CSV table of C-alpha atoms in Angstrom, one decimal:
chain,number,residue,atom,x,y,z
R,1,MET,CA,-17.7,-105.5,-9.9
R,2,PRO,CA,-15.8,-102.2,-10.3
R,3,GLU,CA,-14.6,-100.3,-7.3
R,4,VAL,CA,-17.0,-97.6,-6.1
R,5,ILE,CA,-15.1,-94.5,-5.1
R,6,ASP,CA,-16.9,-92.5,-2.3
R,7,LEU,CA,-16.3,-88.9,-3.2
R,8,GLY,CA,-17.9,-87.9,0.2
R,9,GLY,CA,-14.9,-89.6,1.8
R,10,TYR,CA,-12.7,-86.7,0.7
R,11,GLY,CA,-14.6,-84.4,3.1
R,12,ASP,CA,-14.9,-80.6,2.8
R,13,ALA,CA,-11.6,-80.5,0.8
R,14,PHE,CA,-13.5,-82.0,-2.2
R,15,ARG,CA,-16.1,-79.2,-2.1
R,16,THR,CA,-13.6,-76.5,-1.7
R,17,ASP,CA,-11.2,-77.8,-4.4
R,18,PRO,CA,-12.3,-80.9,-6.3
R,19,HIS,CA,-9.6,-80.5,-9.0
R,20,PRO,CA,-6.9,-82.6,-7.3
R,21,VAL,CA,-9.4,-85.4,-6.8
R,22,TYR,CA,-10.5,-85.3,-10.5
R,23,ALA,CA,-6.8,-85.2,-11.5
R,24,GLU,CA,-6.2,-88.3,-9.3
R,25,LEU,CA,-9.1,-90.1,-11.0
R,26,ARG,CA,-8.0,-89.1,-14.5
R,27,ALA,CA,-4.6,-90.5,-13.8
R,28,ARG,CA,-6.2,-93.8,-13.1
R,29,GLY,CA,-8.6,-93.8,-16.1
R,30,PRO,CA,-11.2,-91.7,-17.9
R,31,VAL,CA,-14.3,-93.3,-16.3
R,32,HIS,CA,-15.0,-94.3,-12.7
R,33,ARG,CA,-17.8,-95.7,-10.5
R,34,VAL,CA,-18.4,-93.2,-7.8
R,35,ARG,CA,-20.8,-92.3,-5.0
R,36,LEU,CA,-21.6,-88.6,-4.8
R,37,PRO,CA,-21.2,-86.7,-1.5
R,38,ALA,CA,-24.4,-85.6,0.4
R,39,PRO,CA,-26.8,-84.1,-0.4
R,40,ASP,CA,-26.6,-85.5,-3.9
R,41,ASP,CA,-27.8,-88.9,-5.1
R,42,ALA,CA,-26.4,-91.6,-2.8
R,43,HIS,CA,-26.6,-94.3,-5.4
R,44,PRO,CA,-23.4,-95.2,-7.4
R,45,THR,CA,-23.1,-93.5,-10.8
R,46,TRP,CA,-20.5,-93.5,-13.6
R,47,LEU,CA,-18.4,-90.4,-13.6
R,48,VAL,CA,-16.5,-89.4,-16.9
R,49,VAL,CA,-13.4,-87.4,-16.2
R,50,GLY,CA,-11.4,-87.6,-19.5
R,51,TYR,CA,-11.9,-84.9,-22.1
R,52,GLU,CA,-12.3,-87.0,-25.2
R,53,GLU,CA,-14.5,-89.5,-23.4
R,54,ALA,CA,-16.7,-86.6,-22.0
R,55,ARG,CA,-17.0,-84.9,-25.4
R,56,ALA,CA,-18.1,-88.2,-27.0
R,57,ALA,CA,-20.5,-89.0,-24.2
R,58,LEU,CA,-22.2,-85.6,-24.3
R,59,ALA,CA,-23.2,-86.3,-27.9
R,60,ASP,CA,-23.9,-90.1,-27.6
R,61,PRO,CA,-27.7,-90.7,-28.3
R,62,ARG,CA,-27.5,-93.9,-26.3
R,63,LEU,CA,-27.1,-91.8,-23.2
R,64,ALA,CA,-30.7,-90.5,-22.7
R,65,LYS,CA,-31.6,-87.3,-20.8
R,66,ASP,CA,-35.1,-88.4,-20.3
R,67,PRO,CA,-35.2,-90.7,-17.2
R,68,GLY,CA,-38.3,-92.3,-18.7
R,69,ALA,CA,-35.9,-94.1,-21.1
R,70,ILE,CA,-35.1,-96.4,-18.2
R,71,GLY,CA,-38.5,-96.3,-16.5
R,72,ALA,CA,-37.5,-93.7,-14.0
R,73,THR,CA,-38.9,-90.2,-13.1
R,74,PHE,CA,-37.2,-87.1,-12.0
R,75,LEU,CA,-38.3,-84.5,-9.5
R,76,ASP,CA,-38.4,-81.7,-12.1
R,77,GLU,CA,-40.7,-83.6,-14.4
R,78,GLU,CA,-42.9,-84.8,-11.6
R,79,LEU,CA,-43.6,-81.4,-10.2
R,80,ILE,CA,-42.8,-78.9,-13.0
R,81,GLY,CA,-43.1,-80.5,-16.4
R,82,LYS,CA,-40.9,-81.5,-19.3
R,83,HIS,CA,-38.0,-79.2,-20.3
R,84,LEU,CA,-34.9,-79.5,-22.5
R,85,LEU,CA,-32.7,-81.2,-19.9
R,86,LEU,CA,-35.3,-84.0,-19.5
R,87,ALA,CA,-35.9,-84.7,-23.2
R,88,ASP,CA,-34.3,-86.5,-26.1
R,89,PRO,CA,-34.9,-86.2,-29.9
R,90,PRO,CA,-37.4,-86.0,-31.4
R,91,ARG,CA,-39.1,-84.4,-28.4
R,92,HIS,CA,-36.0,-82.3,-27.6
R,93,THR,CA,-35.8,-81.2,-31.2
R,94,ARG,CA,-39.4,-80.0,-31.1
R,95,LEU,CA,-39.1,-78.2,-27.8
R,96,ARG,CA,-35.8,-76.5,-28.7
R,97,GLY,CA,-37.3,-75.5,-32.1
R,98,LEU,CA,-40.3,-73.8,-30.4
R,99,VAL,CA,-38.2,-72.0,-27.8
R,100,SER,CA,-35.6,-70.9,-30.4
R,101,ARG,CA,-38.4,-69.1,-32.3
R,102,ALA,CA,-38.7,-66.7,-29.4
R,103,PHE,CA,-35.3,-66.8,-27.8
R,104,THR,CA,-33.3,-65.7,-30.9
R,105,ALA,CA,-29.7,-64.5,-31.4
R,106,ARG,CA,-31.2,-61.1,-32.4
R,107,ARG,CA,-33.0,-60.9,-29.1
R,108,VAL,CA,-29.8,-61.5,-27.1
R,109,ARG,CA,-27.9,-58.9,-29.2
R,110,GLU,CA,-30.7,-56.4,-28.5
R,111,LEU,CA,-30.3,-57.0,-24.8
R,112,ALA,CA,-26.7,-55.6,-24.8
R,113,PRO,CA,-27.6,-52.0,-24.0
R,114,ARG,CA,-29.9,-53.1,-21.2
R,115,VAL,CA,-27.2,-55.3,-19.7
R,116,ARG,CA,-24.8,-52.4,-19.8
R,117,HIS,CA,-27.4,-50.1,-18.1
R,118,ILE,CA,-28.1,-52.6,-15.3
R,119,THR,CA,-24.4,-53.1,-14.8
R,120,ASP,CA,-23.8,-49.4,-14.5
R,121,ASP,CA,-26.7,-48.9,-12.1
R,122,LEU,CA,-25.4,-51.7,-9.9
R,123,LEU,CA,-21.8,-50.2,-9.9
R,124,ASP,CA,-23.2,-46.7,-9.2
R,125,THR,CA,-24.9,-48.1,-6.1
R,126,MET,CA,-22.0,-50.3,-5.0
R,127,LEU,CA,-18.8,-48.3,-5.6
R,128,PRO,CA,-19.4,-45.3,-3.2
R,129,HIS,CA,-19.2,-47.8,-0.3
R,130,GLY,CA,-15.6,-48.8,-1.0
R,131,ARG,CA,-16.2,-52.4,-0.1
R,132,ALA,CA,-18.9,-55.0,-0.7
R,133,ASP,CA,-19.9,-58.7,-1.0
R,134,LEU,CA,-19.5,-58.9,-4.8
R,135,VAL,CA,-22.0,-61.8,-5.0
R,136,GLU,CA,-24.8,-59.9,-3.1
R,137,SER,CA,-24.1,-56.5,-4.7
R,138,PHE,CA,-23.2,-57.3,-8.2
R,139,ALA,CA,-22.8,-60.9,-9.5
R,140,TYR,CA,-26.2,-62.0,-8.4
R,141,PRO,CA,-28.4,-58.9,-9.1
R,142,LEU,CA,-27.1,-58.5,-12.7
R,143,PRO,CA,-28.2,-61.8,-14.2
R,144,ILE,CA,-31.3,-62.1,-12.1
R,145,SER,CA,-32.4,-58.7,-13.3
R,146,VAL,CA,-31.7,-59.6,-16.9
R,147,ILE,CA,-33.4,-63.0,-16.9
R,148,CYS,CA,-36.4,-61.7,-14.9
R,149,GLU,CA,-36.9,-58.8,-17.2
R,150,LEU,CA,-36.4,-61.0,-20.2
R,151,LEU,CA,-39.1,-63.5,-19.0
R,152,GLY,CA,-41.4,-60.9,-17.4
R,153,VAL,CA,-41.0,-61.8,-13.7
R,154,PRO,CA,-42.3,-58.9,-11.5
R,155,GLU,CA,-39.5,-57.2,-9.5
R,156,THR,CA,-41.5,-57.7,-6.3
R,157,ASP,CA,-41.2,-61.5,-6.8
R,158,ARG,CA,-37.4,-61.7,-7.2
R,159,ALA,CA,-36.3,-62.1,-3.6
R,160,ALA,CA,-38.6,-65.1,-3.1
R,161,PHE,CA,-37.4,-66.4,-6.5
R,162,ARG,CA,-33.8,-66.3,-5.4
R,163,LYS,CA,-34.4,-68.4,-2.3
R,164,MET,CA,-36.3,-71.1,-4.4
R,165,SER,CA,-33.7,-71.1,-7.1
R,166,THR,CA,-30.6,-71.4,-4.9
R,167,GLU,CA,-32.2,-74.3,-3.0
R,168,VAL,CA,-33.0,-76.1,-6.3
R,169,VAL,CA,-29.4,-75.9,-7.7
R,170,ALA,CA,-27.5,-76.4,-4.4
R,171,PRO,CA,-30.0,-78.2,-2.1
R,172,THR,CA,-29.2,-78.5,1.6
R,173,SER,CA,-31.3,-81.6,1.8
R,174,PRO,CA,-33.6,-83.7,-0.4
R,175,ASP,CA,-36.7,-82.4,1.5
R,176,SER,CA,-35.7,-78.8,1.0
R,177,GLU,CA,-35.2,-79.4,-2.7
R,178,ARG,CA,-38.6,-80.9,-3.1
R,179,ASP,CA,-40.2,-78.0,-1.2
R,180,ALA,CA,-38.4,-75.5,-3.4
R,181,VAL,CA,-39.5,-77.2,-6.6
R,182,GLU,CA,-43.1,-77.4,-5.4
R,183,ARG,CA,-43.2,-73.7,-4.6
R,184,PHE,CA,-41.6,-73.0,-8.0
R,185,ALA,CA,-44.2,-75.0,-9.8
R,186,ALA,CA,-47.1,-73.1,-8.0
R,187,TYR,CA,-45.4,-69.8,-8.7
R,188,LEU,CA,-44.9,-70.4,-12.4
R,189,THR,CA,-48.4,-71.8,-12.9
R,190,GLY,CA,-49.8,-68.5,-11.6
R,191,LEU,CA,-47.3,-66.3,-13.6
R,192,ILE,CA,-48.1,-68.1,-16.9
R,193,GLU,CA,-51.9,-67.8,-16.3
R,194,ASP,CA,-51.5,-64.1,-15.5
R,195,LYS,CA,-49.6,-63.5,-18.8
R,196,ARG,CA,-52.1,-65.6,-20.7
R,197,CYS,CA,-55.0,-63.5,-19.4
R,198,ALA,CA,-53.1,-60.2,-19.9
R,199,GLY,CA,-52.7,-60.8,-23.7
R,200,PRO,CA,-49.6,-60.1,-25.8
R,201,GLY,CA,-46.6,-58.6,-24.0
R,202,GLY,CA,-43.0,-57.8,-24.9
R,203,ASP,CA,-41.4,-60.4,-22.7
R,204,LEU,CA,-40.1,-63.8,-23.7
R,205,LEU,CA,-42.6,-65.8,-21.6
R,206,SER,CA,-45.5,-64.0,-23.2
R,207,ASP,CA,-44.0,-64.8,-26.6
R,208,LEU,CA,-43.5,-68.5,-25.7
R,209,ILE,CA,-47.2,-68.7,-24.7
R,210,ARG,CA,-48.2,-67.6,-28.2
R,211,THR,CA,-45.3,-69.2,-30.2
R,212,THR,CA,-46.7,-71.5,-32.9
R,213,ALA,CA,-44.7,-73.7,-35.3
R,214,ASP,CA,-45.4,-73.8,-39.0
R,215,ASP,CA,-47.5,-77.0,-38.5
R,216,GLY,CA,-49.5,-75.3,-35.7
R,217,ASP,CA,-47.7,-77.0,-32.9
R,218,ARG,CA,-47.4,-75.1,-29.6
R,219,LEU,CA,-46.0,-75.7,-26.1
R,220,SER,CA,-48.5,-77.3,-23.7
R,221,PRO,CA,-49.1,-75.7,-20.3
R,222,GLU,CA,-46.8,-78.2,-18.6
R,223,GLU,CA,-44.1,-77.7,-21.3
R,224,LEU,CA,-44.4,-73.9,-20.8
R,225,ARG,CA,-43.9,-74.2,-17.1
R,226,GLY,CA,-41.0,-76.6,-17.6
R,227,MET,CA,-39.3,-74.2,-20.1
R,228,ALA,CA,-39.9,-71.2,-17.9
R,229,TYR,CA,-38.4,-73.1,-14.9
R,230,LEU,CA,-35.3,-74.1,-16.9
R,231,LEU,CA,-34.7,-70.6,-18.4
R,232,LEU,CA,-35.1,-68.8,-15.1
R,233,ILE,CA,-32.8,-71.1,-13.2
R,234,ALA,CA,-30.2,-71.9,-15.9
R,235,GLY,CA,-30.4,-68.3,-17.0
R,236,HIS,CA,-29.1,-66.8,-13.9
R,237,GLU,CA,-27.5,-69.3,-11.4
R,238,THR,CA,-24.8,-70.2,-13.8
R,239,THR,CA,-24.0,-66.6,-14.8
R,240,VAL,CA,-23.9,-65.5,-11.1
R,241,ASN,CA,-21.1,-68.0,-10.5
R,242,LEU,CA,-19.4,-67.4,-13.9
R,243,ILE,CA,-18.9,-63.7,-12.9
R,244,THR,CA,-17.9,-64.5,-9.3
R,245,ASN,CA,-15.5,-67.3,-10.3
R,246,ALA,CA,-13.9,-65.0,-13.0
R,247,VAL,CA,-13.3,-62.1,-10.5
R,248,LEU,CA,-12.1,-64.4,-7.7
R,249,THR,CA,-9.7,-66.2,-10.1
R,250,LEU,CA,-8.3,-62.9,-11.5
R,251,LEU,CA,-7.8,-61.5,-8.0
R,252,ARG,CA,-5.8,-64.6,-7.2
R,253,HIS,CA,-3.7,-64.2,-10.3
R,254,PRO,CA,-2.4,-60.6,-10.2
R,255,GLY,CA,-0.3,-60.9,-13.4
R,256,GLN,CA,-3.4,-61.9,-15.4
R,257,LEU,CA,-5.4,-59.2,-13.7
R,258,ALA,CA,-2.8,-56.6,-14.7
R,259,ALA,CA,-3.0,-57.7,-18.3
R,260,VAL,CA,-6.8,-57.3,-18.4
R,261,ARG,CA,-6.6,-53.9,-16.7
R,262,ALA,CA,-4.0,-52.9,-19.4
R,263,ASP,CA,-6.2,-54.3,-22.2
R,264,PRO,CA,-10.0,-54.4,-21.3
R,265,GLY,CA,-10.5,-56.1,-24.7
R,266,LEU,CA,-9.2,-59.3,-22.9
R,267,ALA,CA,-12.5,-59.6,-21.0
R,268,ASP,CA,-13.7,-62.2,-23.6
R,269,ALA,CA,-10.6,-64.2,-23.0
R,270,VAL,CA,-11.2,-64.0,-19.2
R,271,VAL,CA,-14.7,-65.4,-19.7
R,272,GLU,CA,-13.5,-68.3,-21.8
R,273,GLU,CA,-10.6,-69.3,-19.6
R,274,THR,CA,-12.8,-69.1,-16.5
R,275,LEU,CA,-15.3,-71.4,-18.2
R,276,ARG,CA,-12.5,-73.8,-18.8
R,277,TYR,CA,-10.6,-73.4,-15.5
R,278,GLU,CA,-13.4,-72.8,-13.0
R,279,GLY,CA,-16.6,-73.1,-14.9
R,280,PRO,CA,-19.9,-72.6,-13.0
R,281,VAL,CA,-21.3,-76.1,-13.9
R,282,GLU,CA,-19.1,-78.7,-12.3
R,283,ASN,CA,-20.9,-81.7,-13.8
R,284,ALA,CA,-23.6,-82.1,-16.3
R,285,THR,CA,-27.0,-83.4,-15.1
R,286,PHE,CA,-27.5,-87.1,-15.2
R,287,ARG,CA,-27.7,-89.2,-18.3
R,288,TYR,CA,-29.2,-92.7,-18.5
R,289,ALA,CA,-27.9,-95.6,-20.5
R,290,ALA,CA,-30.8,-96.6,-22.8
R,291,GLU,CA,-28.8,-99.5,-24.0
R,292,PRO,CA,-25.4,-101.2,-23.2
R,293,LEU,CA,-22.4,-99.2,-24.3
R,294,GLU,CA,-18.8,-98.5,-23.5
R,295,ILE,CA,-17.3,-95.2,-22.4
R,296,GLY,CA,-13.5,-95.1,-22.5
R,297,GLY,CA,-13.4,-98.9,-22.7
R,298,VAL,CA,-15.6,-99.2,-19.6
R,299,PRO,CA,-18.8,-101.2,-20.0
R,300,VAL,CA,-22.0,-99.4,-18.9
R,301,ALA,CA,-25.1,-101.5,-18.5
R,302,THR,CA,-28.6,-100.5,-19.6
R,303,GLY,CA,-30.3,-98.4,-16.9
R,304,GLU,CA,-27.2,-97.2,-15.2
R,305,THR,CA,-26.7,-93.4,-14.7
R,306,VAL,CA,-23.8,-91.4,-16.1
R,307,MET,CA,-22.5,-88.1,-14.9
R,308,ILE,CA,-20.1,-86.2,-17.2
R,309,GLY,CA,-17.5,-84.1,-15.4
R,310,LEU,CA,-17.3,-80.8,-17.3
R,311,THR,CA,-14.8,-79.4,-14.8
R,312,ALA,CA,-12.7,-82.6,-14.8
R,313,ALA,CA,-12.7,-82.9,-18.6
R,314,ASP,CA,-11.7,-79.2,-19.1
R,315,ARG,CA,-8.6,-79.8,-16.9
R,316,ASP,CA,-7.4,-82.9,-18.8
R,317,PRO,CA,-3.7,-82.3,-19.7
R,318,GLY,CA,-4.3,-84.4,-22.8
R,319,ARG,CA,-6.4,-81.6,-24.2
R,320,TYR,CA,-5.0,-78.4,-22.4
R,321,PRO,CA,-1.3,-78.3,-21.6
R,322,GLY,CA,-0.7,-77.1,-18.0
R,323,PRO,CA,-4.5,-77.3,-17.3
R,324,ASP,CA,-4.2,-76.2,-13.7
R,325,ARG,CA,-2.6,-72.9,-14.8
R,326,PHE,CA,-5.0,-70.0,-15.3
R,327,ASP,CA,-3.9,-68.4,-18.5
R,328,ILE,CA,-6.1,-65.9,-20.4
R,329,HIS,CA,-3.8,-66.1,-23.4
R,330,ARG,CA,-4.3,-69.8,-24.0
R,331,ASP,CA,-6.4,-71.3,-26.8
R,332,THR,CA,-9.6,-72.4,-24.9
R,333,ARG,CA,-11.5,-73.6,-28.0
R,334,GLY,CA,-13.4,-76.8,-27.5
R,335,HIS,CA,-14.0,-76.4,-23.7
R,336,LEU,CA,-17.1,-78.2,-22.5
R,337,ALA,CA,-18.4,-75.7,-20.0
R,338,PHE,CA,-21.6,-75.2,-22.1
R,339,GLY,CA,-21.8,-78.9,-23.0
R,340,HIS,CA,-21.6,-80.3,-26.5
R,341,GLY,CA,-24.0,-81.8,-29.1
R,342,VAL,CA,-27.8,-81.3,-29.2
R,343,HIS,CA,-27.9,-80.3,-25.5
R,344,TYR,CA,-25.4,-77.4,-26.0
R,345,CYS,CA,-26.5,-74.6,-23.7
R,346,LEU,CA,-29.2,-72.5,-25.3
R,347,GLY,CA,-28.3,-69.5,-23.1
R,348,ALA,CA,-24.5,-69.5,-23.8
R,349,PRO,CA,-24.6,-66.2,-25.8
R,350,LEU,CA,-26.5,-64.4,-23.1
R,351,ALA,CA,-24.2,-65.7,-20.4
R,352,ARG,CA,-21.1,-64.6,-22.3
R,353,LEU,CA,-22.7,-61.1,-22.9
R,354,GLU,CA,-23.4,-60.6,-19.2
R,355,ALA,CA,-20.1,-61.9,-18.0
R,356,ARG,CA,-17.9,-59.9,-20.3
R,357,THR,CA,-19.9,-56.7,-19.7
R,358,ALA,CA,-19.7,-57.2,-15.9
R,359,ILE,CA,-16.0,-58.0,-15.8
R,360,ARG,CA,-15.0,-55.2,-18.2
R,361,SER,CA,-17.1,-52.5,-16.4
R,362,LEU,CA,-16.1,-53.6,-12.9
R,363,LEU,CA,-12.3,-53.5,-13.6
R,364,GLU,CA,-12.6,-50.2,-15.5
R,365,ARG,CA,-14.5,-48.5,-12.7
R,366,ALA,CA,-12.8,-50.2,-9.7
R,367,PRO,CA,-9.1,-50.2,-10.7
R,368,GLY,CA,-8.1,-50.9,-7.1
R,369,LEU,CA,-10.3,-54.0,-6.8
R,370,SER,CA,-8.8,-56.5,-4.3
R,371,LEU,CA,-10.0,-59.2,-1.9
R,372,ASP,CA,-11.3,-58.0,1.4
R,373,GLY,CA,-11.1,-61.3,3.3
R,374,PRO,CA,-11.6,-65.0,2.4
R,375,PRO,CA,-14.4,-66.0,0.1
R,376,GLY,CA,-17.5,-67.7,1.6
R,377,ASP,CA,-18.1,-71.4,1.5
R,378,TRP,CA,-18.3,-73.2,-1.8
R,379,LEU,CA,-21.8,-74.3,-2.7
R,380,PRO,CA,-22.8,-77.8,-1.7
R,381,GLY,CA,-23.4,-80.5,-4.2
R,382,THR,CA,-21.6,-81.4,-7.5
R,383,LEU,CA,-23.7,-79.4,-10.0
R,384,ILE,CA,-22.9,-75.7,-9.5
R,385,ARG,CA,-19.4,-74.5,-8.7
R,386,GLY,CA,-19.3,-71.2,-6.9
R,387,VAL,CA,-18.9,-69.4,-3.6
R,388,ARG,CA,-21.7,-68.0,-1.4
R,389,SER,CA,-19.9,-64.7,-0.9
R,390,LEU,CA,-16.9,-62.8,-2.2
R,391,PRO,CA,-15.8,-59.8,0.0
R,392,VAL,CA,-13.9,-57.2,-2.1
R,393,ARG,CA,-12.7,-53.6,-1.7
R,394,TRP,CA,-11.4,-50.9,-4.0
């Protein structure tokens, strides 16, 4: 039997900075049997830390996203319904096709003026104070406002929505996660019913309710709830931490910060290097071996779980020279922060739009931006990578 490495044994240092641990594992091999730290799954899982192995695994059809492939169920599916992260082709193909009819590239492009307007309003409110928690005042409200407007979530519901969402992606305990998902399910059921009764509207959720494929196919009520759940959570939690991680990393690298201040056009490069260097999704959600396979020469048996380390893979020195150096001038092409293959992130264009708008506007309007104390704690778990707070001044 392979050695099981207990990642929880590294203590708080692993949550604060997991990169040395991933580097240690990569040096020993691209795939390892690990036990995740609490509050994540306590059962051993395979962890892929090598870049080439991770890229191949992300596109390997033998690694199912649907836990039903091995006779298991997942909390999301049990309480919410099927969504893209719990489906494989052909069902995944069908779901993505229906969602893509409403969530188009044109729709994202048309959001650009609204994203700029929300960004400017937030900065108008924040900047006169001279100091702030950037997460609370800027990095969180921007993407939550955008995704809630996009999907038609009433403004009065957004505070409660934030509590549920944060507990889902960074649970403090298994019971609290279940409670948050149950409340989310009840909320979305009511929201969808309200929109169905209200008739056609201009928001994405209203469009999804009425989207019909050429053959007459439509999303079922459970699929609608599952897709709304995924879009709401994935549509803002990841972007909050992408913006926060980008700003924190720039403030810790004054030479890079000076370069962006001198050339605001480098905001796109900041986003891409942050995605590679300190991306908001540390590890992809579980995959399940639907049949025996090998990953990096390591045999994986049917029914075993596999976690693909996006953060670990994107710091593989075999792919990116000097990977622990933050360098906005490097070639970041091929990074895995948004995944790879059929499950490549549907919301990547929107995340990039929001992040580059936020970074460019913040640095232009707060040229004296600096840290105002240590960042807050890093979020628990091994899914989302980000800090709870980021005190800054200008």
